[in-house]
Coordinates of C-alpha atoms and ligand atoms in Angstrom, one line a residue:
M1451 CA 4.9 -33.2 -15.7
T1452 CA 2.0 -31.1 -17.3
K1453 CA -1.2 -31.1 -15.1
E1454 CA -4.6 -29.5 -16.2
Y1455 CA -6.2 -27.2 -14.4
M1456 CA -9.2 -27.1 -16.4
F1457 CA -12.4 -25.4 -14.6
P1458 CA -16.3 -26.5 -15.6
D1459 CA -17.9 -25.5 -18.1
D1460 CA -20.0 -22.3 -16.8
F1461 CA -17.1 -21.3 -14.7
L1462 CA -17.0 -17.3 -15.2
W1463 CA -13.5 -15.2 -15.5
G1464 CA -13.6 -12.1 -14.7
S1465 CA -12.8 -8.6 -11.9
S1466 CA -14.8 -6.8 -9.6
T1467 CA -14.7 -2.8 -9.2
S1468 CA -16.5 -0.3 -7.5
G1469 CA -18.2 2.9 -8.4
P1470 CA -16.5 5.4 -5.7
Q1471 CA -13.1 3.0 -6.5
S1472 CA -13.4 3.9 -10.1
E1473 CA -15.5 6.3 -11.3
G1474 CA -14.5 10.1 -10.2
I1475 CA -16.7 12.8 -9.9
E1476 CA -17.2 15.3 -13.1
P1477 CA -18.3 18.7 -12.8
G1478 CA -22.2 19.4 -13.1
D1479 CA -23.1 15.3 -12.4
G1480 CA -25.5 15.6 -10.3
K1481 CA -23.5 12.9 -8.0
G1482 CA -24.2 13.8 -3.9
M1483 CA -21.7 13.8 -1.2
S1484 CA -20.9 10.4 0.3
N1485 CA -19.2 9.7 3.5
W1486 CA -15.5 9.1 1.4
D1487 CA -16.5 12.9 -0.2
Y1488 CA -17.0 14.6 3.1
W1489 CA -14.0 12.8 5.0
Y1490 CA -11.8 13.9 2.2
S1491 CA -13.1 17.7 1.9
V1492 CA -12.0 18.2 5.8
E1493 CA -9.0 15.7 6.5
P1494 CA -7.5 14.9 3.2
E1495 CA -4.3 14.7 5.2
R1496 CA -5.6 11.1 5.7
F1497 CA -5.6 10.0 2.5
H1498 CA -2.4 8.3 0.7
G1499 CA -0.8 11.2 -1.0
Q1500 CA -3.7 13.3 -0.2
I1501 CA -5.0 11.5 -3.0
G1502 CA -9.4 11.9 -2.9
P1503 CA -12.4 10.4 -4.8
E1504 CA -12.9 13.1 -7.0
K1505 CA -10.8 11.8 -10.2
T1506 CA -10.1 8.0 -9.1
S1507 CA -9.2 6.0 -12.8
T1508 CA -12.4 8.8 -14.4
F1509 CA -14.1 5.8 -15.7
Y1510 CA -17.1 8.0 -15.5
K1511 CA -16.0 9.7 -18.7
N1512 CA -14.2 6.9 -19.9
F1513 CA -16.4 3.6 -19.7
A1514 CA -17.1 3.5 -23.4
Q1515 CA -12.9 2.6 -24.4
D1516 CA -12.8 0.9 -20.8
L1517 CA -15.4 -1.4 -21.4
D1518 CA -12.8 -2.9 -24.1
L1519 CA -10.5 -3.4 -22.2
L1520 CA -12.7 -5.6 -20.6
V1521 CA -12.8 -8.1 -24.0
E1522 CA -8.9 -7.6 -24.7
T1523 CA -8.5 -8.9 -20.8
G1524 CA -10.5 -12.2 -21.6
H1525 CA -13.4 -10.7 -19.1
T1526 CA -16.9 -13.1 -18.9
V1527 CA -18.2 -11.8 -15.5
F1528 CA -18.0 -8.0 -14.4
R1529 CA -18.7 -6.5 -11.1
T1530 CA -19.4 -2.8 -10.0
S1531 CA -21.0 -1.0 -7.7
I1532 CA -24.0 1.5 -8.3
Q1533 CA -23.2 4.6 -5.9
W1534 CA -26.0 5.5 -3.9
S1535 CA -25.1 9.2 -3.4
R1536 CA -25.1 9.3 -7.6
L1537 CA -28.5 7.9 -7.7
I1538 CA -30.0 9.4 -5.2
P1539 CA -27.7 12.5 -4.1
Q1540 CA -29.4 12.9 -0.7
G1541 CA -29.8 9.2 -0.3
R1542 CA -34.2 9.5 0.0
G1543 CA -36.1 10.7 -2.8
E1544 CA -35.1 12.4 -5.9
V1545 CA -33.2 10.7 -8.6
N1546 CA -30.5 12.0 -10.7
P1547 CA -31.8 11.3 -14.2
Q1548 CA -27.8 11.7 -15.3
A1549 CA -26.8 8.7 -13.0
V1550 CA -29.4 6.7 -14.8
E1551 CA -28.2 7.7 -18.0
F1552 CA -24.5 6.9 -17.1
Y1553 CA -25.4 3.3 -15.6
R1554 CA -27.6 2.5 -18.1
Q1555 CA -25.1 3.1 -20.8
V1556 CA -22.2 1.0 -18.5
F1557 CA -24.4 -1.8 -18.2
Q1558 CA -25.3 -2.4 -21.7
G1559 CA -22.1 -1.9 -22.6
V1560 CA -21.2 -4.7 -20.4
R1561 CA -23.8 -7.0 -22.0
D1562 CA -22.8 -5.4 -25.7
R1563 CA -19.7 -7.4 -25.0
G1564 CA -21.2 -10.3 -23.9
I1565 CA -19.6 -10.2 -20.4
Q1566 CA -22.0 -11.2 -17.4
L1567 CA -22.5 -7.9 -15.6
Y1568 CA -23.0 -8.4 -11.3
V1569 CA -23.8 -5.3 -9.6
N1570 CA -23.6 -4.4 -5.8
L1571 CA -25.5 -1.9 -4.1
Y1572 CA -22.8 -0.8 -1.6
H1573 CA -19.7 -0.7 -1.6
F1574 CA -18.4 1.3 2.1
D1575 CA -20.1 4.5 0.5
L1576 CA -22.9 6.0 2.4
P1577 CA -24.9 9.8 1.4
Y1578 CA -23.3 11.7 3.3
A1579 CA -26.9 13.5 4.5
L1580 CA -27.5 9.8 5.7
Q1581 CA -24.6 10.0 7.7
E1582 CA -25.4 12.9 9.2
E1583 CA -29.0 11.7 10.2
G1584 CA -26.5 8.8 12.3
G1585 CA -25.8 6.8 9.4
W1586 CA -25.8 2.9 9.8
E1587 CA -26.1 3.2 13.8
S1588 CA -29.8 4.5 13.0
K1589 CA -32.4 1.9 12.1
E1590 CA -33.7 4.3 9.7
I1591 CA -30.6 4.0 7.2
V1592 CA -32.5 0.6 6.8
W1593 CA -35.2 1.6 5.2
A1594 CA -33.5 4.3 3.3
Y1595 CA -31.6 1.8 1.9
E1596 CA -34.5 -0.7 0.8
A1597 CA -36.3 2.5 -1.0
Y1598 CA -32.9 2.5 -2.9
A1599 CA -32.8 -0.8 -3.9
K1600 CA -35.8 -0.5 -5.3
V1601 CA -35.3 2.0 -7.4
C1602 CA -31.9 0.3 -8.5
F1603 CA -34.0 -2.9 -9.0
Q1604 CA -37.1 -0.6 -11.0
L1605 CA -34.3 1.3 -13.1
F1606 CA -31.7 -1.4 -13.9
D1607 CA -32.9 -5.1 -13.7
D1608 CA -33.2 -6.0 -17.3
L1609 CA -29.8 -4.7 -17.8
V1610 CA -28.3 -6.8 -14.9
D1611 CA -28.1 -10.6 -14.3
R1612 CA -27.0 -10.7 -11.1
W1613 CA -27.4 -8.5 -7.9
I1614 CA -25.3 -7.7 -4.9
T1615 CA -26.6 -6.6 -1.8
F1616 CA -23.5 -5.4 0.2
N1617 CA -19.5 -5.7 -0.5
E1618 CA -17.7 -6.9 3.0
P1619 CA -20.1 -5.3 5.1
I1620 CA -17.9 -6.5 8.1
V1621 CA -15.4 -3.9 7.0
P1622 CA -17.2 -0.8 7.7
V1623 CA -18.1 -1.9 11.0
E1624 CA -14.7 -2.6 12.3
C1625 CA -12.9 0.1 10.4
G1626 CA -15.6 2.9 11.2
Y1627 CA -16.6 1.5 14.5
L1628 CA -13.8 -0.1 16.1
G1629 CA -10.4 1.5 14.3
D1630 CA -9.7 4.7 12.9
Y1631 CA -10.1 4.1 8.9
H1632 CA -13.2 4.4 7.7
Y1633 CA -15.7 7.5 8.5
P1634 CA -16.8 8.4 11.1
A1635 CA -14.0 6.6 12.6
K1636 CA -15.3 5.5 16.0
V1637 CA -14.1 3.1 18.7
D1638 CA -17.5 2.0 20.2
A1639 CA -18.4 -1.7 20.2
K1640 CA -22.4 -1.1 20.8
A1641 CA -22.7 1.0 17.9
A1642 CA -20.5 -1.3 16.0
V1643 CA -22.7 -4.4 17.0
A1644 CA -26.0 -2.1 15.5
V1645 CA -23.9 -0.9 12.5
G1646 CA -23.7 -4.5 11.8
Y1647 CA -27.4 -5.5 12.5
H1648 CA -29.0 -2.6 11.0
T1649 CA -26.9 -3.6 7.5
Q1650 CA -27.7 -7.2 7.9
L1651 CA -31.5 -6.3 8.1
A1652 CA -31.0 -4.0 5.4
S1653 CA -29.8 -6.7 3.0
A1654 CA -32.2 -9.1 3.7
L1655 CA -34.9 -6.2 2.7
A1656 CA -33.3 -6.1 -0.7
V1657 CA -32.7 -9.9 -1.0
R1658 CA -37.0 -9.4 -0.4
A1659 CA -37.3 -6.3 -3.0
C1660 CA -35.4 -8.0 -5.5
H1661 CA -36.9 -10.9 -5.7
E1662 CA -40.6 -9.4 -5.2
N1663 CA -39.5 -7.7 -8.4
N1664 CA -38.6 -10.5 -10.6
P1665 CA -38.7 -13.9 -8.4
E1666 CA -36.0 -15.2 -11.2
K1667 CA -33.2 -12.7 -10.5
K1668 CA -30.7 -14.1 -8.1
I1669 CA -29.2 -11.9 -5.6
A1670 CA -26.0 -12.5 -2.9
I1671 CA -24.1 -11.0 -0.3
V1672 CA -20.4 -10.5 -0.8
L1673 CA -18.1 -11.5 2.2
N1674 CA -14.8 -11.5 3.0
L1675 CA -14.3 -15.1 4.4
T1676 CA -11.2 -15.0 5.9
P1677 CA -10.5 -18.4 7.6
A1678 CA -9.2 -18.0 11.4
Y1679 CA -6.5 -20.1 12.2
A1680 CA -5.2 -20.8 15.5
K1681 CA -1.7 -20.5 16.4
S1682 CA -1.3 -23.5 18.3
Q1683 CA -4.1 -26.4 20.0
D1684 CA -4.0 -24.9 23.3
P1685 CA -7.6 -24.3 24.4
E1686 CA -7.1 -20.7 24.6
D1687 CA -5.9 -20.5 20.9
L1688 CA -9.1 -22.4 19.8
K1689 CA -11.1 -20.3 21.4
A1690 CA -9.8 -17.1 20.3
A1691 CA -10.0 -18.6 16.7
R1692 CA -13.7 -19.5 16.8
I1693 CA -14.6 -16.3 18.6
A1694 CA -12.9 -14.1 15.8
E1695 CA -14.4 -16.6 13.0
L1696 CA -17.4 -15.3 14.9
F1697 CA -17.0 -11.9 14.6
Q1698 CA -15.6 -11.7 11.1
T1699 CA -17.2 -14.5 9.3
K1700 CA -20.1 -15.9 10.4
S1701 CA -21.8 -12.8 12.2
F1702 CA -22.8 -12.3 8.2
L1703 CA -22.4 -15.7 6.3
D1704 CA -24.9 -17.4 9.1
P1705 CA -27.8 -14.7 8.8
S1706 CA -27.3 -14.1 5.2
V1707 CA -27.2 -18.0 4.1
K1708 CA -29.1 -19.8 7.2
G1709 CA -31.1 -16.9 8.2
H1710 CA -30.0 -16.9 12.0
Y1711 CA -27.3 -15.7 14.1
P1712 CA -25.4 -18.5 15.7
E1713 CA -26.1 -18.6 19.2
E1714 CA -22.5 -18.2 21.1
L1715 CA -22.4 -14.9 19.1
V1716 CA -25.9 -14.2 20.4
D1717 CA -25.1 -15.0 23.8
L1718 CA -21.5 -13.4 23.7
M1719 CA -23.4 -9.9 22.9
E1720 CA -25.6 -10.5 25.4
E1721 CA -22.7 -10.7 28.0
Y1722 CA -21.1 -7.8 27.0
G1723 CA -24.3 -5.7 26.9
L1724 CA -24.0 -5.2 22.9
T1725 CA -27.5 -6.7 21.9
P1726 CA -29.0 -4.2 19.5
E1727 CA -33.3 -3.4 19.4
V1728 CA -34.3 -6.3 17.4
T1729 CA -38.2 -7.0 17.1
K1730 CA -39.4 -10.5 16.0
E1731 CA -40.4 -9.3 12.9
E1732 CA -36.8 -8.1 11.4
L1733 CA -36.0 -11.8 12.5
Q1734 CA -38.3 -12.9 10.7
I1735 CA -37.4 -10.8 7.4
I1736 CA -33.6 -12.1 8.2
A1737 CA -34.8 -15.7 8.3
N1738 CA -37.0 -16.0 5.2
H1739 CA -34.6 -13.5 2.9
T1740 CA -31.4 -15.4 2.9
V1741 CA -29.3 -15.3 -0.4
D1742 CA -29.2 -17.0 -3.4
F1743 CA -25.7 -17.5 -3.6
L1744 CA -22.4 -16.0 -2.4
G1745 CA -19.7 -13.7 -3.2
V1746 CA -16.4 -14.4 -1.3
N1747 CA -12.8 -12.2 -1.1
Y1748 CA -9.9 -14.0 -0.1
Y1749 CA -7.1 -12.6 0.4
Q1750 CA -5.2 -13.5 3.2
P1751 CA -5.7 -15.8 6.6
L1752 CA -6.5 -14.2 9.6
R1753 CA -4.0 -15.8 12.3
V1754 CA -4.8 -15.6 15.8
Q1755 CA -4.0 -16.2 19.2
A1756 CA -5.6 -15.8 22.9
P1757 CA -6.3 -12.7 23.6
L1758 CA -3.2 -10.4 24.8
L1759 CA -5.2 -7.8 26.8
E1760 CA -7.7 -8.5 29.8
Y1761 CA -10.8 -6.9 29.6
Q1762 CA -11.8 -5.1 32.7
D1763 CA -15.4 -3.7 33.6
G1764 CA -15.5 -0.4 32.1
D1765 CA -13.0 -0.6 29.4
L1766 CA -13.5 0.8 25.6
L1767 CA -14.6 -2.9 24.4
V1768 CA -12.3 -3.9 21.3
P1769 CA -11.2 -7.1 19.3
D1770 CA -8.2 -7.2 21.2
H1771 CA -9.5 -8.9 24.3
F1772 CA -11.1 -11.6 22.4
F1773 CA -8.5 -12.4 20.2
A1774 CA -4.7 -11.1 19.5
P1775 CA -2.9 -11.3 15.9
Y1776 CA -0.6 -13.7 15.2
D1777 CA 2.2 -13.8 13.3
M1778 CA 3.4 -16.8 12.2
P1779 CA 7.2 -17.3 11.7
G1780 CA 8.1 -18.6 8.1
K1781 CA 4.8 -17.3 6.3
K1782 CA 5.1 -16.8 2.6
I1783 CA 4.3 -13.2 2.5
N1784 CA 3.7 -10.7 -0.8
P1785 CA 6.6 -8.5 0.2
H1786 CA 5.0 -5.1 -1.9
R1787 CA 1.7 -5.1 0.3
G1788 CA 2.9 -7.1 3.4
W1789 CA -0.1 -9.3 3.7
E1790 CA 0.5 -13.3 3.9
I1791 CA -0.1 -15.6 0.8
Y1792 CA -2.2 -18.5 1.5
E1793 CA -3.4 -20.2 -1.3
Q1794 CA -5.2 -23.2 1.0
G1795 CA -6.9 -20.7 2.7
L1796 CA -9.7 -20.7 -0.7
Y1797 CA -9.8 -24.7 -0.5
D1798 CA -10.5 -24.3 3.1
I1799 CA -13.3 -21.9 2.4
A1800 CA -14.6 -24.2 -0.7
L1801 CA -14.8 -27.3 1.5
N1802 CA -16.3 -24.6 4.7
L1803 CA -19.1 -23.6 2.1
R1804 CA -19.5 -27.6 0.8
D1805 CA -20.0 -28.8 4.3
N1806 CA -21.0 -26.7 6.6
Y1807 CA -23.3 -24.1 4.3
G1808 CA -25.4 -26.5 2.3
N1809 CA -23.5 -26.3 -0.7
L1810 CA -24.4 -23.2 -2.1
E1811 CA -23.3 -21.6 -5.1
W1812 CA -20.8 -19.2 -4.5
L1813 CA -18.1 -17.2 -6.4
V1814 CA -14.9 -16.1 -5.7
T1815 CA -15.8 -11.9 -6.1
E1816 CA -12.1 -10.7 -4.9
N1817 CA -8.4 -12.0 -4.5
G1818 CA -5.3 -10.3 -6.1
M1819 CA -2.4 -8.8 -5.3
G1820 CA -1.8 -5.3 -4.1
V1821 CA 1.6 -4.0 -5.2
E1822 CA 3.0 -0.8 -4.0
G1823 CA 5.5 1.2 -6.4
E1824 CA 4.5 -1.3 -9.6
E1825 CA 6.0 1.2 -11.5
V1826 CA 9.2 -0.5 -11.0
F1827 CA 8.8 -3.7 -12.9
K1828 CA 7.7 -1.5 -16.1
D1829 CA 9.6 -3.2 -18.8
H1830 CA 9.0 -2.6 -22.6
G1831 CA 5.8 0.0 -21.7
R1832 CA 4.1 -3.1 -19.7
I1833 CA 4.2 -4.0 -16.4
Q1834 CA 5.7 -7.5 -15.7
D1835 CA 3.8 -8.7 -13.3
A1836 CA 4.8 -12.5 -13.0
Y1837 CA 4.4 -12.2 -9.5
R1838 CA 1.1 -11.8 -9.8
I1839 CA 0.3 -14.5 -12.0
D1840 CA 1.9 -17.1 -9.9
F1841 CA -0.7 -15.4 -7.0
V1842 CA -3.5 -16.2 -9.3
K1843 CA -2.5 -19.5 -10.2
G1844 CA -1.5 -20.4 -7.0
H1845 CA -5.2 -19.8 -5.9
L1846 CA -6.8 -21.3 -9.1
K1847 CA -5.4 -24.6 -8.3
E1848 CA -6.9 -24.9 -4.6
L1849 CA -9.9 -23.2 -6.2
H1850 CA -9.6 -26.3 -8.7
R1851 CA -9.2 -28.8 -5.7
G1852 CA -12.7 -27.4 -3.9
I1853 CA -14.4 -27.8 -7.0
E1854 CA -13.1 -31.4 -7.6
E1855 CA -14.5 -32.4 -4.3
G1856 CA -17.4 -31.4 -5.2
S1857 CA -17.8 -27.4 -3.9
N1858 CA -20.5 -25.2 -5.6
C1859 CA -17.7 -22.3 -6.9
K1860 CA -18.7 -21.4 -10.5
G1861 CA -16.0 -18.3 -11.1
Y1862 CA -13.5 -16.2 -10.7
M1863 CA -13.0 -12.8 -10.3
M1864 CA -9.6 -10.9 -9.5
W1865 CA -9.3 -7.1 -7.4
T1866 CA -9.7 -5.5 -9.7
F1867 CA -10.2 -4.1 -13.5
I1868 CA -8.5 -0.9 -14.0
D1869 CA -6.2 -0.1 -11.0
C1870 CA -8.2 2.1 -8.6
W1871 CA -8.5 4.2 -6.2
S1872 CA -8.6 2.4 -2.6
W1873 CA -9.8 4.6 0.6
L1874 CA -7.3 5.8 2.6
N1875 CA -4.7 3.7 0.7
A1876 CA -5.8 5.9 -2.4
Y1877 CA -3.5 4.6 -5.5
K1878 CA -1.1 3.2 -3.2
N1879 CA -1.1 -0.2 -3.9
R1880 CA -1.7 -0.7 -7.6
Y1881 CA -4.1 -4.5 -8.0
G1882 CA -5.5 -4.2 -11.7
F1883 CA -5.1 -6.3 -15.1
V1884 CA -4.7 -2.8 -16.7
E1885 CA -2.0 0.1 -15.6
L1886 CA -3.3 3.4 -14.3
D1887 CA -0.8 6.3 -14.9
Y1888 CA -3.0 8.7 -12.5
E1889 CA -1.1 11.8 -14.0
S1890 CA -2.5 11.2 -17.6
Q1891 CA -5.0 8.5 -17.1
E1892 CA -3.5 6.7 -19.4
R1893 CA -4.1 2.5 -19.4
T1894 CA -2.0 0.2 -20.4
I1895 CA -2.3 -3.9 -19.6
K1896 CA 0.0 -5.8 -17.3
K1897 CA 1.1 -8.9 -18.5
S1898 CA -0.7 -10.7 -16.4
G1899 CA -4.2 -9.1 -17.7
L1900 CA -2.9 -10.5 -21.3
W1901 CA -1.9 -13.8 -19.5
F1902 CA -5.8 -13.9 -17.8
K1903 CA -7.5 -13.5 -21.4
E1904 CA -5.7 -16.9 -22.0
V1905 CA -6.7 -18.6 -19.2
S1906 CA -10.3 -17.4 -19.7
Q1907 CA -10.6 -18.6 -23.1
A1908 CA -8.9 -22.0 -22.6
N1909 CA -11.1 -21.8 -19.5
G1910 CA -8.1 -23.0 -17.2
F1911 CA -4.1 -23.9 -17.6
L1912 CA -1.5 -26.0 -18.0
E1913 CA 1.2 -26.2 -15.4
E1914 CA 4.6 -28.0 -15.3
E1915 CA 5.0 -30.0 -11.9
Ligands
BG6_704 C1 -10.8 -5.3 -0.4 C2 -12.0 -3.7 -0.9 O1 -11.4 -6.3 0.8 O2 -9.8 -4.4 -0.6 C3 -11.4 -3.4 -1.8 O3 -13.2 -4.6 -1.0 C4 -9.8 -2.7 -1.7 O4 -12.5 -2.1 -1.7 C5 -9.2 -3.8 -1.5 O5 -9.5 -1.4 -2.5 C6 -7.5 -3.3 -1.7 O6 -7.3 -3.0 -0.5 P1 -5.8 -1.9 0.0 O7 -6.4 -1.5 1.2 O8 -4.7 -3.6 -0.4 O9 -5.8 -1.1 -1.4

């Protein structure tokens, strides 16, 4: 039997990327140093293949031709980010005129092609001058970010359809202050909580500034809403899943959408002496300036069980004291990246937003399949990524189910447009609709990119079931 998966009339189709992962650095472009540029300059061996952020996918040089590929792959929406360190090289003060020209040309180019433009202000990249002042551990950075956001709204609001304050703000918290995966690679729970709180405050300030600049303009935050599933119905496993969700999801979702932190999270912070310095005025800003819609990044679920590590006074506190990862037997896996594939997670997110977050408007802003060594799938000059098409279809079916049941999802953006640089993983895992030959910088649309255009044009797809 043939089943139709058709999406609402105003549904958007596209992909996401970010400035630091795609633009590259050109001599004399006036860009300042970011935390990533700095880290690569001192520890290049940490980056896969020792490939750093200076070249990436050379979008800075090639954007005009690249934007044509958006059309060829059926985009009706595109998300990228402004690099703070490109626009305001020292983080505060002087604006780089070349950056203004570049971003205006890119944004105009997207619009000229009839594609909606979503622009993110922050995708893990801080000007290094501000990192040296203490980075997000310092409340001063919050005000610097607010000033930067205001500059962006003043310079580009006429070209941007919708704004985004931060991408996956929990990631720099986890990877930079609890893990060893983002600069400054510390393990310090108190610093992690302060970084999270400062980021949330900064996001609310950007929402306020956006609306002050243009009351009609909509602004969101992008969160990786990875549902936490418990290993069993055992109360200890259930508690672990609840806490994992508090940390990973609700820590930003609740204040961003509801305007306040969950009580259980506040109590836990208190209990472990992690509460940051908070003023009533700041909490009021967070309460008064919630987002207009939400971006959701979803790759894989979080499966957890009761913690295997017991916390003793004086231990370095880490998330493992609250929940342990659970490797579920028989799970479906993307063998090229090692991540679980669980399409229903997207349906669960859809219903969670419908039922617990006022059914606010949302879009999938990232979903995708990373493939290491993808060149082996090249045949007749094209990456034949049927696996990626299956991956997308599987997720779209679950999203469709969520929308049919009333969830307010308005679009689907893949990670990513052209294969891009991915932090410490550099070019290890390829995600793009468009293949990048890193050496020659040649671009070739993959099978999935051609397929996506058909889906976008038809506003859905048919499936034999
Ligand atoms: C997303 C990030 O969570 O994961 C992207 O927003 C990142 O910036 C992507 O590139 C893929 O990550 P990885 O580690 O598989 O290359």
